[in-house]
Tab-separated table of C-alpha atoms and ligand atoms in Angstrom:
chain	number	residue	atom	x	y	z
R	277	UNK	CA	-10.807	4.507	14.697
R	278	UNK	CA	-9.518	3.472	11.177
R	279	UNK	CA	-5.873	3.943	10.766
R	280	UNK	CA	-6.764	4.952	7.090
R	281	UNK	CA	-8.662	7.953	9.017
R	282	UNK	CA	-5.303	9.533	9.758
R	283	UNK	CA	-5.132	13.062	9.173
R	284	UNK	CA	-2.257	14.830	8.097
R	285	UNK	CA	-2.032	17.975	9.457
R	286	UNK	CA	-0.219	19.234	13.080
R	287	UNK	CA	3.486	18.369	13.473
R	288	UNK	CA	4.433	16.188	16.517
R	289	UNK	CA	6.972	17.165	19.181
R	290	UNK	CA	10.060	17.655	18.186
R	291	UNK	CA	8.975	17.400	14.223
R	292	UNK	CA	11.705	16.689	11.802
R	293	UNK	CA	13.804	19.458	10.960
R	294	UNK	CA	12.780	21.210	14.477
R	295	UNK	CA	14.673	21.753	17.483
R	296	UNK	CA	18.182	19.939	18.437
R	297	UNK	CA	16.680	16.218	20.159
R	298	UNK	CA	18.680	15.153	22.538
R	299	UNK	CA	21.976	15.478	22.625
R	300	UNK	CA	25.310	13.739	23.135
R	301	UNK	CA	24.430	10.177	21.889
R	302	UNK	CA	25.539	7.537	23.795
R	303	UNK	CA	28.005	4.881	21.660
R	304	UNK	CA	28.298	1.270	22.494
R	305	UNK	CA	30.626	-1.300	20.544
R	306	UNK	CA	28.985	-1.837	17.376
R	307	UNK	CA	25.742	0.272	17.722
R	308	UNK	CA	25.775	3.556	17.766
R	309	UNK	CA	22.392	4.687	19.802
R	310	UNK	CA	19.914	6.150	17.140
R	311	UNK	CA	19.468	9.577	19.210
R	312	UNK	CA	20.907	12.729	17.178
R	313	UNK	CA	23.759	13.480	18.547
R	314	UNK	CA	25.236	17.278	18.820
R	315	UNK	CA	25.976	18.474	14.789
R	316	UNK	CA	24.517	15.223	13.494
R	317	UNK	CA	21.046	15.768	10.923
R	318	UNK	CA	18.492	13.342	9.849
R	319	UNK	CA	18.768	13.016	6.203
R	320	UNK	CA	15.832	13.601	3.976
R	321	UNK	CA	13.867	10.577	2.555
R	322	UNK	CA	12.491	11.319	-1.160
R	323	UNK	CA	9.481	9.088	-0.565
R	324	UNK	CA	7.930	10.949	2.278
R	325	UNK	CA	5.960	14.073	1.082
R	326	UNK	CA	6.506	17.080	2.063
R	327	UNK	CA	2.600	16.974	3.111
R	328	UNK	CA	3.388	13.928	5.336
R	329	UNK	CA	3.065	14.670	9.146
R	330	UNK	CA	2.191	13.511	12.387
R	331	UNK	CA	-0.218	15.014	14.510
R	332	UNK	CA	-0.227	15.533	18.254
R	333	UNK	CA	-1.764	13.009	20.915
R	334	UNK	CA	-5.612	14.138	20.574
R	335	UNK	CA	-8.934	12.165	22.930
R	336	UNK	CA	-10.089	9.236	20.934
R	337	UNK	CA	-7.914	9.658	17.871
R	338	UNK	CA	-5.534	7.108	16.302
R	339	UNK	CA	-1.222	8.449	16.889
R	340	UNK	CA	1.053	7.557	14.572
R	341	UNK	CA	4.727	7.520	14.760
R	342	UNK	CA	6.966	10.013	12.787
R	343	UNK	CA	9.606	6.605	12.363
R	344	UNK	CA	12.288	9.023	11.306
R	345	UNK	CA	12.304	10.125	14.766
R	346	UNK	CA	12.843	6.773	16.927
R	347	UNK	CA	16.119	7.454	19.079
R	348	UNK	CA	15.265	5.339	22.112
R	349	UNK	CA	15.491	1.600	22.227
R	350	UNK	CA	12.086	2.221	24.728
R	351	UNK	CA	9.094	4.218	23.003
R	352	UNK	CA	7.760	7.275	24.711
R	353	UNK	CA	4.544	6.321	26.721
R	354	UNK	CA	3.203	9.697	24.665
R	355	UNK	CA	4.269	9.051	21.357
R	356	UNK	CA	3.742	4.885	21.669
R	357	UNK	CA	0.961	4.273	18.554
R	358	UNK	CA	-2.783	4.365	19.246
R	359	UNK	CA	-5.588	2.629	17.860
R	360	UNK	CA	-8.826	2.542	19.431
R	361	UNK	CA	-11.795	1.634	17.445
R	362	UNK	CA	-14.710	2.394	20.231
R	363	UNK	CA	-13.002	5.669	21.631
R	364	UNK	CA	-11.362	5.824	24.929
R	365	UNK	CA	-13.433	5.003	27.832
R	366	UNK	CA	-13.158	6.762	31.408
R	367	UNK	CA	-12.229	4.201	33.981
R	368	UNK	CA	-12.294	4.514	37.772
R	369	UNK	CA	-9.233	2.589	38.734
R	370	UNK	CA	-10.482	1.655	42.425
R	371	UNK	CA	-13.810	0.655	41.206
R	372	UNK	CA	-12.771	-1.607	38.377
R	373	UNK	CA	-13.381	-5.228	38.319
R	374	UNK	CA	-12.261	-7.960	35.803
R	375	UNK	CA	-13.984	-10.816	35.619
R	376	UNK	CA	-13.282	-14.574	34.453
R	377	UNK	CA	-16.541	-16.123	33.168
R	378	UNK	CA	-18.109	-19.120	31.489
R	379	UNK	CA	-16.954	-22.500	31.325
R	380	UNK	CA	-14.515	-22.361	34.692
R	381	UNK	CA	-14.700	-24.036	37.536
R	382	UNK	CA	-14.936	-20.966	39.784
R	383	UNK	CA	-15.818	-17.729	38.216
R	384	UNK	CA	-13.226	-14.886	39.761
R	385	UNK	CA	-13.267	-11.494	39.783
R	386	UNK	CA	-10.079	-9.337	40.561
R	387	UNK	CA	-9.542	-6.017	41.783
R	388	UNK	CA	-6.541	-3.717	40.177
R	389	UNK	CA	-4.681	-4.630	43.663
R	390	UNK	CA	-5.489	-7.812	43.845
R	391	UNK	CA	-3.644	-8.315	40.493
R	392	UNK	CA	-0.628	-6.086	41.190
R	393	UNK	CA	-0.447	-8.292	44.752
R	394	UNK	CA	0.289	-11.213	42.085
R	395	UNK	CA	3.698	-12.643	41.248
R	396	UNK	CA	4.763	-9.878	38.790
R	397	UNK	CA	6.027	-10.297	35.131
R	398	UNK	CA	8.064	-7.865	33.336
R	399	UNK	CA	9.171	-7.944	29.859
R	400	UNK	CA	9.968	-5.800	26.761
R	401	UNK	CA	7.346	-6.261	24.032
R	402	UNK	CA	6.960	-4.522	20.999
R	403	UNK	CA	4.340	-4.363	18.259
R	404	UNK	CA	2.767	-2.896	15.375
R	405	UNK	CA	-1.293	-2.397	14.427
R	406	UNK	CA	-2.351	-4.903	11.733
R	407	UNK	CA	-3.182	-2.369	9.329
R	408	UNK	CA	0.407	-0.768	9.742
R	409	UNK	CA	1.764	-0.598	6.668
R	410	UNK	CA	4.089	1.834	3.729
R	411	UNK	CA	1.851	5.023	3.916
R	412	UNK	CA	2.476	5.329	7.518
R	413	UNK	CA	5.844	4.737	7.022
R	414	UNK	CA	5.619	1.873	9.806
R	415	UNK	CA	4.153	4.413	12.238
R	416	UNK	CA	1.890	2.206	14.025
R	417	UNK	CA	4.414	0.965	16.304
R	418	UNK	CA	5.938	0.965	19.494
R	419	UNK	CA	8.061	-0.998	21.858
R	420	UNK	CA	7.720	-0.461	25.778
R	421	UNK	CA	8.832	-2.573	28.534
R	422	UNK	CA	5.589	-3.710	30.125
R	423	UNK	CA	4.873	-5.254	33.339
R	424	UNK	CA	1.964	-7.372	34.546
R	425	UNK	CA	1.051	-10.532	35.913
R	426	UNK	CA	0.542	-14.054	33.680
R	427	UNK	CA	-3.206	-14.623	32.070
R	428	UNK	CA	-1.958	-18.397	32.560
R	429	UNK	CA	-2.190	-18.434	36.489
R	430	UNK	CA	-5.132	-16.592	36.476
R	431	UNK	CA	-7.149	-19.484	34.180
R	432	UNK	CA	-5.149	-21.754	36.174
R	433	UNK	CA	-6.946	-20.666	39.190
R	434	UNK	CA	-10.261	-20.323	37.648
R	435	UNK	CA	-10.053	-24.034	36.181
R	436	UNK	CA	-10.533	-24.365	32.759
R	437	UNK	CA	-13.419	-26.711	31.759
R	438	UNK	CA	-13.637	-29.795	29.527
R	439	UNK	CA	-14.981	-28.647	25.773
R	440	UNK	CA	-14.045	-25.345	26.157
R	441	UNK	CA	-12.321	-23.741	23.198
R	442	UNK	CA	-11.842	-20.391	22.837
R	443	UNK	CA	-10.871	-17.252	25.478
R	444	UNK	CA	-12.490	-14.102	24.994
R	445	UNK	CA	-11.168	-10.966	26.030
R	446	UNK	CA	-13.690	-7.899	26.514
R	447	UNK	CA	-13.116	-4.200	26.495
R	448	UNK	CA	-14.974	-1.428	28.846
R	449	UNK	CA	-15.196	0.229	25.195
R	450	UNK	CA	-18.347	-0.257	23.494
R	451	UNK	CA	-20.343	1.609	20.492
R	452	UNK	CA	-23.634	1.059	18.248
R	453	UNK	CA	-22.902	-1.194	15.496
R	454	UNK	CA	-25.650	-1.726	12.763
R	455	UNK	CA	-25.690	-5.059	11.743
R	456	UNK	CA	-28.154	-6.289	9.402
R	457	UNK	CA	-30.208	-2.905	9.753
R	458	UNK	CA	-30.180	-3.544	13.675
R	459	UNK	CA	-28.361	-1.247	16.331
R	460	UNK	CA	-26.638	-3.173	18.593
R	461	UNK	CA	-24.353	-2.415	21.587
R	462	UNK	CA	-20.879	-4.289	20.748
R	463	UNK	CA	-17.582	-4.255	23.564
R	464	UNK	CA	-14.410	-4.262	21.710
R	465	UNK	CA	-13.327	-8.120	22.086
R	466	UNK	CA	-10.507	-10.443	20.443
R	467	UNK	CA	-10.468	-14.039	20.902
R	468	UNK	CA	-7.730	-16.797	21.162
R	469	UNK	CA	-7.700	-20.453	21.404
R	470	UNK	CA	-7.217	-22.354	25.382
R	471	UNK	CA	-3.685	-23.152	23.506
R	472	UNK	CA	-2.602	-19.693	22.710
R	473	UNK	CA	-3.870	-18.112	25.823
R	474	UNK	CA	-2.359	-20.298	27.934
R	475	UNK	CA	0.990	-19.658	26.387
R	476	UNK	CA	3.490	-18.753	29.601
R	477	UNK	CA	4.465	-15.071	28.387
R	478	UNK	CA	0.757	-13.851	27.723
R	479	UNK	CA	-0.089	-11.290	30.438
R	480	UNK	CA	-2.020	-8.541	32.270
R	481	UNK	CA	-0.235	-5.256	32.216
R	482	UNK	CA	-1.004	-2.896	34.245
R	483	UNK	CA	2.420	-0.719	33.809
R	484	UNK	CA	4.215	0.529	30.696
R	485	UNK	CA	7.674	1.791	30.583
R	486	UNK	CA	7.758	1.625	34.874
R	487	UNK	CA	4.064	4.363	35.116
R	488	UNK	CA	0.694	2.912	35.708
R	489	UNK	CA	-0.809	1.901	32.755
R	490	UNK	CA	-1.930	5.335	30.663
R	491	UNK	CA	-5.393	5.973	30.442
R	492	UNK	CA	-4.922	5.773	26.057
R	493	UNK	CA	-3.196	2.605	26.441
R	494	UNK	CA	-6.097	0.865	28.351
R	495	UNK	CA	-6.007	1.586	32.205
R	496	UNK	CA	-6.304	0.033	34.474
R	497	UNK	CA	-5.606	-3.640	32.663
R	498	UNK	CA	-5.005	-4.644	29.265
R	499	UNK	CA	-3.765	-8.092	27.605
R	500	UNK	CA	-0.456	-8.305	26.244
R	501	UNK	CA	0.168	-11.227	23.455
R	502	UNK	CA	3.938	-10.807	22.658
R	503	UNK	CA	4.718	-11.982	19.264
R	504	UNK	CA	0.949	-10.966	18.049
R	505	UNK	CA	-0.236	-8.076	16.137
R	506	UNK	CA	-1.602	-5.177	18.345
R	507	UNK	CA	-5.235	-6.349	18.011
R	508	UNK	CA	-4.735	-9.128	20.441
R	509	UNK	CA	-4.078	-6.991	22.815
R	510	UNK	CA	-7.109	-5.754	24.087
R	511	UNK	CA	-7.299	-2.422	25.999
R	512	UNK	CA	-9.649	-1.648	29.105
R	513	UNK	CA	-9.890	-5.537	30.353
R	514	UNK	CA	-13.015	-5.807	32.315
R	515	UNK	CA	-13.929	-9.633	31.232
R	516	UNK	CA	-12.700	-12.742	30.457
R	517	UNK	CA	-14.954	-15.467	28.951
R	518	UNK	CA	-14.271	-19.101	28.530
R	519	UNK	CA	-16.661	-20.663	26.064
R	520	UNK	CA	-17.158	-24.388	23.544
R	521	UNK	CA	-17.954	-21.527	20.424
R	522	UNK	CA	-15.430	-19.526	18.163
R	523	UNK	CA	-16.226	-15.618	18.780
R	524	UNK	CA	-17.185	-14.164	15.665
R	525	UNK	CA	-17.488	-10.635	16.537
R	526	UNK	CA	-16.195	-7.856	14.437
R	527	UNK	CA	-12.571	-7.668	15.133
R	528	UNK	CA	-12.166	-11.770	14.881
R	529	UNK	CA	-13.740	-12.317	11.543
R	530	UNK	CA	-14.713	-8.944	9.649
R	531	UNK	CA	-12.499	-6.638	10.683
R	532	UNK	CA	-8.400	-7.722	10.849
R	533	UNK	CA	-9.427	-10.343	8.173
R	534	UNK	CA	-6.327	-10.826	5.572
R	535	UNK	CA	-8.025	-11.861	2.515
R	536	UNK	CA	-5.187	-13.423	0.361
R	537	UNK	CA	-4.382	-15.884	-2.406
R	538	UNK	CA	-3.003	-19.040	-1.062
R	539	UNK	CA	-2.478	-22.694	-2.613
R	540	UNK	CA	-4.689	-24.906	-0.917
R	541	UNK	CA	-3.829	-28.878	-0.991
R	542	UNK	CA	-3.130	-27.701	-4.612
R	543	UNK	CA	-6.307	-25.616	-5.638
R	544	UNK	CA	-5.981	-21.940	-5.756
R	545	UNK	CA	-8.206	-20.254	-3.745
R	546	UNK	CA	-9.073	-16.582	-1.954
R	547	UNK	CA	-9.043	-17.062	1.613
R	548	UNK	CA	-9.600	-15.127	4.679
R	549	UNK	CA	-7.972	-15.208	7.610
R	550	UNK	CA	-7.952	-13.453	11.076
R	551	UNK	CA	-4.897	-10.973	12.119
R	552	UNK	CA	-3.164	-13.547	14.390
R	553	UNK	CA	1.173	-13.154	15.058
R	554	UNK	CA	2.892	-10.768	13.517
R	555	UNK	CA	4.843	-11.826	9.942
R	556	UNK	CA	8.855	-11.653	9.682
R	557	UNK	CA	9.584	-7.838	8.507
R	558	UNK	CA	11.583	-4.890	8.577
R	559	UNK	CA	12.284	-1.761	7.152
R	560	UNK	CA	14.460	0.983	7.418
R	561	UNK	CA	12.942	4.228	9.134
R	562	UNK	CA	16.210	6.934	9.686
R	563	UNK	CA	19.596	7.742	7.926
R	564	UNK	CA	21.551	10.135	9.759
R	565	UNK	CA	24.684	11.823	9.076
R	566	UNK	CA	27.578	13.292	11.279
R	567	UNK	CA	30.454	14.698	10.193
R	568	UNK	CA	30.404	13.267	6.846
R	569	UNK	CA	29.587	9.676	7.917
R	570	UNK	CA	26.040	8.205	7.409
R	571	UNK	CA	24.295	5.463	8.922
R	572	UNK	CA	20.930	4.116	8.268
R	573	UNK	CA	18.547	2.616	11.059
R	574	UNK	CA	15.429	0.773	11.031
R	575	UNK	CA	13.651	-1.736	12.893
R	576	UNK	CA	12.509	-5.791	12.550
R	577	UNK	CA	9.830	-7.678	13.982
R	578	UNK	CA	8.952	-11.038	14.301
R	579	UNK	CA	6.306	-13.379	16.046
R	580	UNK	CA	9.397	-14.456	18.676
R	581	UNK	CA	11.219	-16.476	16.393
R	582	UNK	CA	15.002	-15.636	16.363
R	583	UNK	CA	16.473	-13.587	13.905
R	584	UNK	CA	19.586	-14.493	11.976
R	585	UNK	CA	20.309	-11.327	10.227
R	586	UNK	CA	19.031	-8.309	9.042
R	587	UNK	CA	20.868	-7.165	5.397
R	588	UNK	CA	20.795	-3.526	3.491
R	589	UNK	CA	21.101	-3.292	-0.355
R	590	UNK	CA	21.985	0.096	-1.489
R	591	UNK	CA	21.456	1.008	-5.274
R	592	UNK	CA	22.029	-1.883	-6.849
R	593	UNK	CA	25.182	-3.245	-4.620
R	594	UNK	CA	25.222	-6.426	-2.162
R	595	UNK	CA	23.069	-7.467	0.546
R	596	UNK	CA	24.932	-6.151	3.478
R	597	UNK	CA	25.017	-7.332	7.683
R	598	UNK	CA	23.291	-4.798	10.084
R	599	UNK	CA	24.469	-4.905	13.301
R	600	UNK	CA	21.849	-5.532	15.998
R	601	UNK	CA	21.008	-3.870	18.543
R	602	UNK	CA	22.255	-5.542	22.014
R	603	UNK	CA	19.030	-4.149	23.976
R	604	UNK	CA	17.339	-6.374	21.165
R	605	UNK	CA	14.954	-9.241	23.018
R	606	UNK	CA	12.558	-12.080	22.259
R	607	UNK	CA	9.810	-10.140	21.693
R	608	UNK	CA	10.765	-6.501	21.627
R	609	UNK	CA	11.408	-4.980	17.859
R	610	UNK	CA	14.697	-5.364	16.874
R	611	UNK	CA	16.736	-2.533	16.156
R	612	UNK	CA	19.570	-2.097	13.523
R	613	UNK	CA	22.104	-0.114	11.857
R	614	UNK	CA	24.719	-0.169	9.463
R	615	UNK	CA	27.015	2.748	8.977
R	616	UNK	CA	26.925	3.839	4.909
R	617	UNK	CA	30.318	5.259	4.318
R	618	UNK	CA	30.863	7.729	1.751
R	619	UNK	CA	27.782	7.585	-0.453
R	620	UNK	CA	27.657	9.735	-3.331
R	621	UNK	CA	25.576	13.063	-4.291
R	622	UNK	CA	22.242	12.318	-4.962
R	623	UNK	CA	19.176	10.043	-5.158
R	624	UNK	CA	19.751	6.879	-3.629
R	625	UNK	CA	17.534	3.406	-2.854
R	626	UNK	CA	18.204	1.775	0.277
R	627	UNK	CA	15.937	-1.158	1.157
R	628	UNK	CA	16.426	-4.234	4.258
R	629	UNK	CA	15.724	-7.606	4.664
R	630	UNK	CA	15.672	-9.685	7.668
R	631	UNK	CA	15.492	-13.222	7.870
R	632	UNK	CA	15.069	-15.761	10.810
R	633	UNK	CA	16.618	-18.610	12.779
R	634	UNK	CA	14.176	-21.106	10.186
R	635	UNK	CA	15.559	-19.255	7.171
R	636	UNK	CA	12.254	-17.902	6.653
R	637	UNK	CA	13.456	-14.469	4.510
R	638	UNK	CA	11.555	-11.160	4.374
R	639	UNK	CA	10.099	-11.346	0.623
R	640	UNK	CA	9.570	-8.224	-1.579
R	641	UNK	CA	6.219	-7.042	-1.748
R	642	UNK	CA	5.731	-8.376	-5.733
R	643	UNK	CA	6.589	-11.659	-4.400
R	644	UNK	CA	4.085	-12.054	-2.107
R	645	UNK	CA	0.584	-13.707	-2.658
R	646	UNK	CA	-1.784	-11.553	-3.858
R	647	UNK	CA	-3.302	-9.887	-1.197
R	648	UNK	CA	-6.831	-7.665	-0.578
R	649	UNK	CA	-7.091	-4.472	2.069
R	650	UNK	CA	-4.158	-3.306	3.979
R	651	UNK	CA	-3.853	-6.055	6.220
R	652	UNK	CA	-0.114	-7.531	7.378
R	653	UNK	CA	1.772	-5.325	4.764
R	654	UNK	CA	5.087	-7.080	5.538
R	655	UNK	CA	7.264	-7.181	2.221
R	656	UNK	CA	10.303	-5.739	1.764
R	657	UNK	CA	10.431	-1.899	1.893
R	658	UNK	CA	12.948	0.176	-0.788
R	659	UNK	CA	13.412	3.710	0.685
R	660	UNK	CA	14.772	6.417	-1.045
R	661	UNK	CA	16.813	8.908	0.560
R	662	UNK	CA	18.819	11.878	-1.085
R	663	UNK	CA	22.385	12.853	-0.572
R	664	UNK	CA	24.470	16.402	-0.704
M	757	MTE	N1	-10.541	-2.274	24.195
M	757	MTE	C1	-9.844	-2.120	23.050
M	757	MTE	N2	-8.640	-2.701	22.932
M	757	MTE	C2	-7.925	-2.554	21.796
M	757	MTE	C3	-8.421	-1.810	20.712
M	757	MTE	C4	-9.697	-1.203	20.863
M	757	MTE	O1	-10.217	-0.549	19.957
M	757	MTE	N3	-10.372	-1.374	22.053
M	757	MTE	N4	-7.686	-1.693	19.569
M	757	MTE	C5	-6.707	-2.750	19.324
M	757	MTE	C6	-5.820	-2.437	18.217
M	757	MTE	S1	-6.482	-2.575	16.676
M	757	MTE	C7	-4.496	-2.129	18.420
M	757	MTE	S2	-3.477	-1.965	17.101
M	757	MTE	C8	-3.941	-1.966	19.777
M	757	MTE	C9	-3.277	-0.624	19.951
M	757	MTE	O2	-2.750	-0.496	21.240
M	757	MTE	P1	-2.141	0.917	21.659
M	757	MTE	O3	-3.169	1.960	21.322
M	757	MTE	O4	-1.815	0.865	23.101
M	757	MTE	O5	-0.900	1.083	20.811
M	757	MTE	O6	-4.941	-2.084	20.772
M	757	MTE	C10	-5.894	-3.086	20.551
M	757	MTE	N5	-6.727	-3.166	21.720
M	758	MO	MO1	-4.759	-2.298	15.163
């Protein structure tokens, strides 16, 4: 499903302006937990419409986020984003089978036990869909703690041949694509090179957030690429193929293809590029208020490259610190806060920055190269939010 298909009626659980969420808010030094605590309100953004809502969990439908609603450090296996472009395919979990194929010494084939029998891995990643972006209000997101075992053993074991070049990862999901006036059958697949598959924190989860992997979220087995946009990680895992030939199927180059301006060796040109690791960004998602003092919350992520900071500007004042918070890890998304003390009546424009270990800093959006399609929307983000 598109993400541009959203639609925007139904309002989630616990829609803004509903019932009390949880209450009493745990505090710890220097980050005050993002859940609403008892007598504190969310305060109203100006830029999201009063027509702006998220819908339910429905069968084979995209679920977005309301971002003004994250108070957990973990996301909700229920309200964690979906994306699924071939539906959601029924798996039996005892008869399902994932293969390793192609050019490998010895072809394998695993059974959901035999994988959980594996070492295990554990680890909290988060990530966004490619196409995430402003009009979503970041909603394509998540952040779970997800446990597995490492792709790398697993092509370890099988032996990766000589020549080989590229890994390709194959869903259970398939549907009829016409291509060139043809009907064709076509599995949802993503490819990456030997190098980035065999990087050591790639693995096969079978369990989010501690419960077997939900049926949405690609039971029994998916692929988790920390650091990379939520493409890579393909849902449903019944095959992986070692081959000497890029894959060129739909979600490698037509689909999740940035087409951008860049400066090449000095000649301008358009170019295209696949959705690969996620760009340096942030943006701010929830102000609250409690008792007369405010703080504003949002989120950063990154392709596991430290952070140094994340700043706020408000109105036209200084670039601020955000405190981090200390659940914050490698690959997770990074939360952050900065309490906003007596603002005044009315409109205001809050926007944040982050910027990493390499000084790499999160650009505004009319400094970045031209860009075509929704693709990696990653610039900076003004908010405005309204006061009294
Ligand atoms: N088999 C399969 N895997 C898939 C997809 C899909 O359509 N089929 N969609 C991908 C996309 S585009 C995204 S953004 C993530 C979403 O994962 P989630 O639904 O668990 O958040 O799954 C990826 N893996
Ligand atoms: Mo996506």
């Amino acid at each position: 499903m598109n993400p541009e298909d959203n639609g925007r009626r139904k309002v989630l659980k616990g829609a803004l302006g509903g019932g009390v969420l949880a209450a009493g808010a745990a505090t710890l030094p220097g980050f005050v937990l993002p859940a609403l605590a008892q007598g504190e309100r969310l305060v109203p953004f100006t830029d999201v419409p009063e027509t702006f809502q998220v819908r339910a969990v429905r069968p084979n439908s995209t679920h977005y986020q309301d971002t003004r609603q994250i108070d957990s450090f973990l996301t909700d296996n229920d309200d964690f984003y979906l994306v699924q472009h071939y539906g959601q395919p029924e798996i039996d979990n005892d008869s399902w089978r994932l293969r390793i194929t192609g050019m490998v010494d010895n072809e394998l084939e695993f059974s959901l036990q035999d994988l959980m029998d594996r070492q295990a891995v554990e680890e909290v990643i988060g990530f966004e869909c490619g196409g995430n972006g402003n009009r979503l209000f970041h909603g394509l997101i998540g952040n779970a703690s997800w446990r597995g075992t490492a792709l790398r053993s697993l092509l370890e074991e099988a032996g990766i041949q000589d020549g080989a070049k590229e890994i390709v990862f194959f869903g259970e999901d398939t549907a009829t694509e016409e291509i060139r006036g043809r009907e064709v059958e076509k599995a949802f697949a993503r490819s990456l090179s030997i190098d980035d598959a065999m990087r050591d924190e790639n693995m096969l989860a079978y369990s989010m957030n501690g419960e077997p992997l939900p049926h949405y979220h690609g039971k029994p087995v998916r692929l988790i690429v920390p650091g990379w946009y939520g493409v890579a990680n393909v849902k449903w895992l019944t095959q992986i193929h070692v081959q000497d030939t890029r894959y060129m199927g739909r979600f490698m180059g037509r689909d999740y293809v940035t087409l951008k301006r860049s400066n090449v060796g000095g000649v301008e040109r358009w170019v295209e590029n696949s959705v690969t690791t996620m760009n340096l960004k942030s943006s701010i998602v929830r102000v609250t208020e409690l008792g007369g003092n405010y703080e504003i919350m949002g989120f950063a992520l990154s392709d596991g490259t430290p952070l140094r900071s994340v700043e706020i500007k408000i109105d036209d004042g200084p670039w601020q610190q955000a405190q981090m918070h200390p659940d914050n890890s490698r690959y997770s998304w990074k939360l952050f806060s900065m309490e906003w003390p007596n603002p005044s009546d009315g409109e205001h424009t809050i926007v944040s920055r982050v910027t990493d270990v390499d000084g790499n800093v999160q650009a505004r959006a009319e400094d970045l190269p031209e860009r075509v399609s929704y693709w990696e929307e990653f610039g900076q983000f003004p908010r405005t939010v309204r006061i009294g």
